[in-house]
Short mmCIF file of C-alpha atoms in Angstrom, two decimals:
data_model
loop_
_atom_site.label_atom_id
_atom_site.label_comp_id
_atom_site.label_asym_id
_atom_site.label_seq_id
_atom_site.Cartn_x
_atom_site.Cartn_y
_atom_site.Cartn_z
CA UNK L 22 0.00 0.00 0.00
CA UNK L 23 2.82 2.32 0.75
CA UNK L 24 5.53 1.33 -2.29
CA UNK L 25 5.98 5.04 -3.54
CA UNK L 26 7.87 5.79 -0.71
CA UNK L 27 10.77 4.02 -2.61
CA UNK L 28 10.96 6.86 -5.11
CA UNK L 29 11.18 9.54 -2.45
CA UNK L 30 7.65 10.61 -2.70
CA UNK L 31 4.77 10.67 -0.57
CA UNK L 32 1.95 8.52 -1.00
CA UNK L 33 -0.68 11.33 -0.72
CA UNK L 34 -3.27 10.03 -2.46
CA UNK L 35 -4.89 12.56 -5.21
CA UNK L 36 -8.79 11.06 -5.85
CA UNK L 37 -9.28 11.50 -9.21
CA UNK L 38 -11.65 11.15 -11.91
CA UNK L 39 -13.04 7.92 -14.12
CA UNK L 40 -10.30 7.71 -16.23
CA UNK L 41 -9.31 4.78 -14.14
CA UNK L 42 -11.96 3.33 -12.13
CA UNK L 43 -10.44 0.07 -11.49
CA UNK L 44 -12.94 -2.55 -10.21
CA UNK L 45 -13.10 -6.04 -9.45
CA UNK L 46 -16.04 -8.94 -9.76
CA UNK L 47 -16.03 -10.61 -6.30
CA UNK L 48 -18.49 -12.93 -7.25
CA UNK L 49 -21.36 -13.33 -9.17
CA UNK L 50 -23.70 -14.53 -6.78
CA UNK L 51 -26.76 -12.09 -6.01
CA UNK L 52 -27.05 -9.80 -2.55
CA UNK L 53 -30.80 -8.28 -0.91
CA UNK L 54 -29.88 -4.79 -0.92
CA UNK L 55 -32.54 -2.58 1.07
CA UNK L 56 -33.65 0.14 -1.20
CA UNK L 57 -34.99 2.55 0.90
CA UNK L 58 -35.19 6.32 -0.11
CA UNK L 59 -32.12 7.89 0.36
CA UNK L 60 -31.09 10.17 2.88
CA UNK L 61 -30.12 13.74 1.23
CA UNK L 62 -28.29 16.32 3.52
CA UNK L 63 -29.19 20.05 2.02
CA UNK L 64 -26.14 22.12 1.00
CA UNK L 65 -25.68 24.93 3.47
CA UNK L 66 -25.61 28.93 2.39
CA UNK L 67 -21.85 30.63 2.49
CA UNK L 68 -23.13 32.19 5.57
CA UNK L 69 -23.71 29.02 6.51
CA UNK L 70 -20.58 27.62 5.59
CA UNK L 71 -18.41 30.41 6.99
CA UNK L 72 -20.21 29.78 10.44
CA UNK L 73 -18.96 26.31 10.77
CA UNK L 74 -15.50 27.10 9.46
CA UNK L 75 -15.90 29.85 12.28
CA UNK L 76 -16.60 27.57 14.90
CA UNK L 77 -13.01 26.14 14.26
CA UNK L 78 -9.68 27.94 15.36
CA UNK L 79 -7.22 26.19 12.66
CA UNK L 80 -4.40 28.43 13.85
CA UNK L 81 -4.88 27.10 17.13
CA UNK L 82 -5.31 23.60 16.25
CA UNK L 83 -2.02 23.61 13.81
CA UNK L 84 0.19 25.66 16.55
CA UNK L 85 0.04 23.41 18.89
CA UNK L 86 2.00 20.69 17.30
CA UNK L 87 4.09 22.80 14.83
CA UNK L 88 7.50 22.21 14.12
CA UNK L 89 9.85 23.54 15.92
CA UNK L 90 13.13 25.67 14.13
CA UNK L 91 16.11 22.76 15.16
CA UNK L 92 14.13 20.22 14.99
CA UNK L 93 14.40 17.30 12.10
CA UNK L 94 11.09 18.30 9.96
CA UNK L 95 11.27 14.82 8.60
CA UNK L 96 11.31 13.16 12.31
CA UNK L 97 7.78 12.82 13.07
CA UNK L 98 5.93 11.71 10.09
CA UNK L 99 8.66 10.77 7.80
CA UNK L 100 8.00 13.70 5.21
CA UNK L 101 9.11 17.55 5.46
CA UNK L 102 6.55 18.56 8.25
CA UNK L 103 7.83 22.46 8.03
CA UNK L 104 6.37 22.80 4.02
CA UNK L 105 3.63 21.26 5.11
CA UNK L 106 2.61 23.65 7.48
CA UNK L 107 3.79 25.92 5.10
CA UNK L 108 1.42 25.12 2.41
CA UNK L 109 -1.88 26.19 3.06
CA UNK L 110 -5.01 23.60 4.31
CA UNK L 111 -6.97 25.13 1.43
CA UNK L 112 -4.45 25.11 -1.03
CA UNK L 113 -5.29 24.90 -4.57
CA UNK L 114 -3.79 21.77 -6.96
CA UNK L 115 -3.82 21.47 -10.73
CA UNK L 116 -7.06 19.90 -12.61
CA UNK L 117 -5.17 16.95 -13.88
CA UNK L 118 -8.03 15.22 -15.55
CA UNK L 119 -8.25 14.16 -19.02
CA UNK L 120 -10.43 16.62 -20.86
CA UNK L 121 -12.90 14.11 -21.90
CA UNK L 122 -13.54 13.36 -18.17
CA UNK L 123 -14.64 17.38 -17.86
CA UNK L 124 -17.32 16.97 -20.40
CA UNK L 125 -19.20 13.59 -18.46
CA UNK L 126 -22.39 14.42 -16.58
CA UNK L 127 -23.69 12.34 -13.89
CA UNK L 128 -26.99 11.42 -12.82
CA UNK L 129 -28.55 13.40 -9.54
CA UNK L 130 -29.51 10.87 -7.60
CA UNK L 131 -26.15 9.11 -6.49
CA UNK L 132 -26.17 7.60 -3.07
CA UNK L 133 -24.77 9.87 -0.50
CA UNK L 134 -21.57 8.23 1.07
CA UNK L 135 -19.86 7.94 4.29
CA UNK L 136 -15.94 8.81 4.58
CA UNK L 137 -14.06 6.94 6.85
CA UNK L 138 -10.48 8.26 7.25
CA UNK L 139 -8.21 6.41 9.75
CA UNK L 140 -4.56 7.67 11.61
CA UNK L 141 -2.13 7.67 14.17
CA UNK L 142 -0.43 10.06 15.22
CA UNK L 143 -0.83 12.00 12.34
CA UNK L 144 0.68 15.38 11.03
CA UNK L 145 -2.07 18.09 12.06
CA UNK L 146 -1.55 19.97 8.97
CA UNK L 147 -2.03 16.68 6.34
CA UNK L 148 -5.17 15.29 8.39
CA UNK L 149 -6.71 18.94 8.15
CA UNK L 150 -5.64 19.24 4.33
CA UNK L 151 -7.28 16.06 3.40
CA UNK L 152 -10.55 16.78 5.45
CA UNK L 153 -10.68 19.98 3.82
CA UNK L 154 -9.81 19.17 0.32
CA UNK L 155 -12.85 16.80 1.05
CA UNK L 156 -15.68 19.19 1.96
CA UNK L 157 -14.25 21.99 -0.69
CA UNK L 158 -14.85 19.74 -3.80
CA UNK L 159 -16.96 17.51 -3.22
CA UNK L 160 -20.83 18.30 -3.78
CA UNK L 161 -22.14 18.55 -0.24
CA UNK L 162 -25.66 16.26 -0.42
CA UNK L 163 -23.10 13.78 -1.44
CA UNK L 164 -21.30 13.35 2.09
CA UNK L 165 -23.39 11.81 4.55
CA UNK L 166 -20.72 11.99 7.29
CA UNK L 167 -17.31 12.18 7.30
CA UNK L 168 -15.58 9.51 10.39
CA UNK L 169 -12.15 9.77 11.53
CA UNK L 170 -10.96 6.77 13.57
CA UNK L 171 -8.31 7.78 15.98
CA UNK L 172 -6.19 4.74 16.59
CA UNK L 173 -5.29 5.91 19.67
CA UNK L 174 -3.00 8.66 19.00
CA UNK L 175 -1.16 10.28 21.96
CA UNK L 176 -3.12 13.31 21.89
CA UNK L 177 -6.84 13.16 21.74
CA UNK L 178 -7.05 16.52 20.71
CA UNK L 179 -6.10 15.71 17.28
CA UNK L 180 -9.10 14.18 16.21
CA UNK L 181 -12.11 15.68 18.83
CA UNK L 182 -11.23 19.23 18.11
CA UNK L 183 -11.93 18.20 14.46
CA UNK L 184 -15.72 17.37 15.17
CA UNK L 185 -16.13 21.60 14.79
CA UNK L 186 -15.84 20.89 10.92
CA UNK L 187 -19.01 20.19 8.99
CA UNK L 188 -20.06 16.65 8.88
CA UNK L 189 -17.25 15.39 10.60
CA UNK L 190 -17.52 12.67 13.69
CA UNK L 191 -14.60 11.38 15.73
CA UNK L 192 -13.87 8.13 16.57
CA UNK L 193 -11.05 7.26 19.10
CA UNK L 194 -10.12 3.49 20.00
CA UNK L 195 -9.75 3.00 23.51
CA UNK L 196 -6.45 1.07 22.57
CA UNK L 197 -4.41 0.35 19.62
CA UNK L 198 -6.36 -1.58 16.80
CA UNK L 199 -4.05 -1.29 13.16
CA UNK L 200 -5.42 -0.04 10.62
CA UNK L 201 -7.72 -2.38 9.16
CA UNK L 202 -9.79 -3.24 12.54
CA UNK L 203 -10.05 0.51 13.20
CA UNK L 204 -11.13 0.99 9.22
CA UNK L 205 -13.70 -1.78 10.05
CA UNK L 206 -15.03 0.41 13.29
CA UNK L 207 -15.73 3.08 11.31
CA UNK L 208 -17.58 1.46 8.91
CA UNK L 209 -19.77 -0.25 11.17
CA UNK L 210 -21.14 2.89 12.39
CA UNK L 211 -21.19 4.47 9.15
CA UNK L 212 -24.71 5.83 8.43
CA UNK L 213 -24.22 6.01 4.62
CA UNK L 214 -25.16 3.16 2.09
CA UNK L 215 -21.90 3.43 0.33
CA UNK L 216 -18.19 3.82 2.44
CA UNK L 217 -15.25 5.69 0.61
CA UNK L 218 -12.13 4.64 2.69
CA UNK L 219 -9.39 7.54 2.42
CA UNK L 220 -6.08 7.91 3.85
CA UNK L 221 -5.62 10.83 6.03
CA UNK L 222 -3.25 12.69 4.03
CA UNK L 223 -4.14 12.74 0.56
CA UNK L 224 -6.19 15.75 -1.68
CA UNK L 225 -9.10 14.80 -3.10
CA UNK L 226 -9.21 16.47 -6.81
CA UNK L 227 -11.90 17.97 -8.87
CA UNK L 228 -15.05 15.91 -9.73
CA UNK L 229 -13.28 13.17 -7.65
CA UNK L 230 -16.51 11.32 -5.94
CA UNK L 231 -19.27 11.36 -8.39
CA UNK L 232 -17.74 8.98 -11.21
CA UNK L 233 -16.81 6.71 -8.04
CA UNK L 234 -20.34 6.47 -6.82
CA UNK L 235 -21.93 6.30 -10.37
CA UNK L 236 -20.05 3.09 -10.98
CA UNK L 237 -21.12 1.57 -7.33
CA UNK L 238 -24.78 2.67 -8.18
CA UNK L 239 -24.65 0.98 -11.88
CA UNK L 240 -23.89 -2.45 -9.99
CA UNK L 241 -23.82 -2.80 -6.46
CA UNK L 242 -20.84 -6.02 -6.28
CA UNK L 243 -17.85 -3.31 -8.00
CA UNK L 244 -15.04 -1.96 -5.15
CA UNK L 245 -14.29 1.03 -7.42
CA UNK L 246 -10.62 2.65 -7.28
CA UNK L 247 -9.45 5.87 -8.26
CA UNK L 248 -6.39 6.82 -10.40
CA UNK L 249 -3.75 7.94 -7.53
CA UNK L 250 -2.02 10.91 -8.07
CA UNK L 251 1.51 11.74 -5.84
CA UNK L 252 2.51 14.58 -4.04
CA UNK L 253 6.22 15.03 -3.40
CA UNK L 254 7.39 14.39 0.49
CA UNK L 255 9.97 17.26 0.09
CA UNK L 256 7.96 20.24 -1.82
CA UNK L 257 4.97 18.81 -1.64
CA UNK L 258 4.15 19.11 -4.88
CA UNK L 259 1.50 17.65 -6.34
CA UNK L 260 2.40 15.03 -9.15
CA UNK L 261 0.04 13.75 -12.34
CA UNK L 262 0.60 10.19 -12.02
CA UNK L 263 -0.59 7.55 -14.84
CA UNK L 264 -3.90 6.77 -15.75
CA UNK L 265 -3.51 3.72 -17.81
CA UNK L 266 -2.69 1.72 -14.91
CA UNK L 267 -4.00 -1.58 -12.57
CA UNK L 268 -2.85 -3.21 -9.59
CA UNK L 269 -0.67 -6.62 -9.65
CA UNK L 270 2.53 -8.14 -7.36
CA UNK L 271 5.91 -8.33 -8.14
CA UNK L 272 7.82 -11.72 -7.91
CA UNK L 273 8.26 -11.19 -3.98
CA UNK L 274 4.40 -10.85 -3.77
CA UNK L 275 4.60 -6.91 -3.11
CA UNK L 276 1.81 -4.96 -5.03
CA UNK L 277 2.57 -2.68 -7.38
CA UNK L 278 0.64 -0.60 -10.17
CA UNK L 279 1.41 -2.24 -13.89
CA UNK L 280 1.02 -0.63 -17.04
CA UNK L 281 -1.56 -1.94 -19.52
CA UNK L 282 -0.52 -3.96 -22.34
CA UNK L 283 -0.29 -2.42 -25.76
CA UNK L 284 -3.16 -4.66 -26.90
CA UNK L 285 -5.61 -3.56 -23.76
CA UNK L 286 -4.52 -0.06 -24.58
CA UNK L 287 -5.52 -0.37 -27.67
CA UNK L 288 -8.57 -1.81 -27.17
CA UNK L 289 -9.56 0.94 -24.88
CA UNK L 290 -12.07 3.18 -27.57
CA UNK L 291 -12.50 5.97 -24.57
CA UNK L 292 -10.05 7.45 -22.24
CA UNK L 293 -12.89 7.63 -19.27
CA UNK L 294 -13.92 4.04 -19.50
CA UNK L 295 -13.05 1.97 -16.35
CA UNK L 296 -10.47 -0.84 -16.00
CA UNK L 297 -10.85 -3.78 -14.96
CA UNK L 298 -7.65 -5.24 -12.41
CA UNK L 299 -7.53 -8.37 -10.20
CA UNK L 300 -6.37 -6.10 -7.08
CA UNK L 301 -6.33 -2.68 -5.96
CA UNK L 302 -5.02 -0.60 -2.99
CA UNK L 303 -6.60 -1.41 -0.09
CA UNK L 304 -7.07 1.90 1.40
CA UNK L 305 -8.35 3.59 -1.19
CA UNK L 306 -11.86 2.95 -2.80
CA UNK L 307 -15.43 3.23 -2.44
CA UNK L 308 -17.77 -0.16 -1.95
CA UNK L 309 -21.97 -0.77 -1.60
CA UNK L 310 -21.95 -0.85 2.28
CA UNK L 311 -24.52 -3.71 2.59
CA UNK L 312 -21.89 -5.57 -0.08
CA UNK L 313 -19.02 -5.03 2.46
CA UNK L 314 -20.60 -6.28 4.99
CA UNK L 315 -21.86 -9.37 3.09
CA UNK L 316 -18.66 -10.36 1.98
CA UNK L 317 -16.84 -10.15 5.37
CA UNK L 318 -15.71 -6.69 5.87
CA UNK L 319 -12.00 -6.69 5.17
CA UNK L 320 -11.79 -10.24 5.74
#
């Protein structure tokens, strides 16, 4: 899940668009999916909006673990911590979409999902960036909640002064749990009827949930993936990765993403269609919540 780091960048994941929504057939055998109406939060005014950003002192909450001058910036969360903090929690990125992928429209009614974002002990100013990359593009009757999982980090703080955000609920373990059991927490109080795992420090990009959901709402069984764009652990910039990619192992069994063949590039008509891979990251995709549950959660 975390190979990048071997070419000195960090694996921030940028969600992006449908040029590659990988996906994967489980099975073929049929699930009772309740179909009741959906829930469908109302976007709030920008006075609205400004009153719950104002309810949240992000000075505050960034000061109080910011790096210190003399101290290692790369000690602590194994990237440059001091342009982090530098940067911005509501910094812009570049559109890196294929143009085609600008021109799809999606249907109105997509199920409203539930983000579950899971850390440790992580960097103030990433977990912020990703929450807020999160609520500023992404359509707001879209997110039915947004749950961090603290796995126990050693200051509480980091996750319940977060709850001030819209949508966002905090979830602290009680002790250590790993990542997948706390991943699993969240989702079983998760209130949506779709789950969109992130890590908590990526960006989400333009556009980035809709094509996701569309493809879970066309057929309930697909775990849908997004292309994963890089951003640099030094500079932090952010980094177009490929789009013509899916998920396989090297011969020591670590995953890794593989370039398609010539012959299933060329058979691809359409730059936004999805492909189909036998594997994907595991912390980054969206799933039917009912299906998850059905087919054992992470086991």
């Amino acid at each position: 899940m975390r190979r990048l780091t071997r070419r000195l960048v960090l694996p921030v994941f940028g969600v992006l668009w449908i040029t590659v929504l990988l996906f994967f057939w489980v099975t073929k055998r049929k699930l009772e999916v309740p179909t009741g109406p959906e829930v469908q939060t109302p976007k709030p005014s920008d006075a609205d909006w400004d009153d719950l950003w104002d309810q949240f002192d992000e000075r505050r909450y960034l000061n109080a673990k910011k790096w210190r001058v003399g101290d290692d910036p790369y000690k602590l969360y194994a990237f440059n911590q001091r342009e982090s903090e530098r940067i911005s929690s509501n910094r812009a990125i570049p559109d890196t979409r294929h143009l085609r992928c600008t021109l799809l429209v999606y249907c109105t009614d997509l199920p409203p999902t539930s983000i579950i974002i899971t850390f440790h002990n992580e960097a103030r100013s990433t977990l912020l960036r990703t929450i807020r990359s999160v609520l500023n593009r992404t359509p707001m009757h879209l997110i039915r909640e947004i749950i961090l999982v603290d796995d126990f980090s050693n200051d509480p703080d980091d996750c319940k002064q977060l709850i001030r955000l819209p949508k966002v609920k905090c979830l602290r373990n009680n002790e250590r749990q790993g990542l997948v059991r706390s991943r699993i927490r969240g989702a079983d109080i998760a209130q949506g009827t779709t789950l969109t795992f992130l890590d908590s420090h990526c960006e989400v990009n333009r556009d980035w949930l809709q094509p996701l959901l569309h493809r879970v709402k066309e057929d309930y069984t697909r775990v849908v993936c997004p292309v994963i764009d890089i951003i640099n652990l030094d500079t932090f910039t952010y980094i177009e990765s490929a789009s013509e990619l899916r998920g396989g192992f090297d011969w020591s069994l670590h995953f890794q993403w593989e370039q398609l063949s010539p012959e299933q590039k060329a058979r691809r008509l359409d730059p936004t269609e999805p492909i189909r891979t036998p594997i994907i990251a595991g912390g980054l995709f969206v799933i039917d919540k009912a299906w998850f549950d059905y087919l054992g959660k992470y086991d």
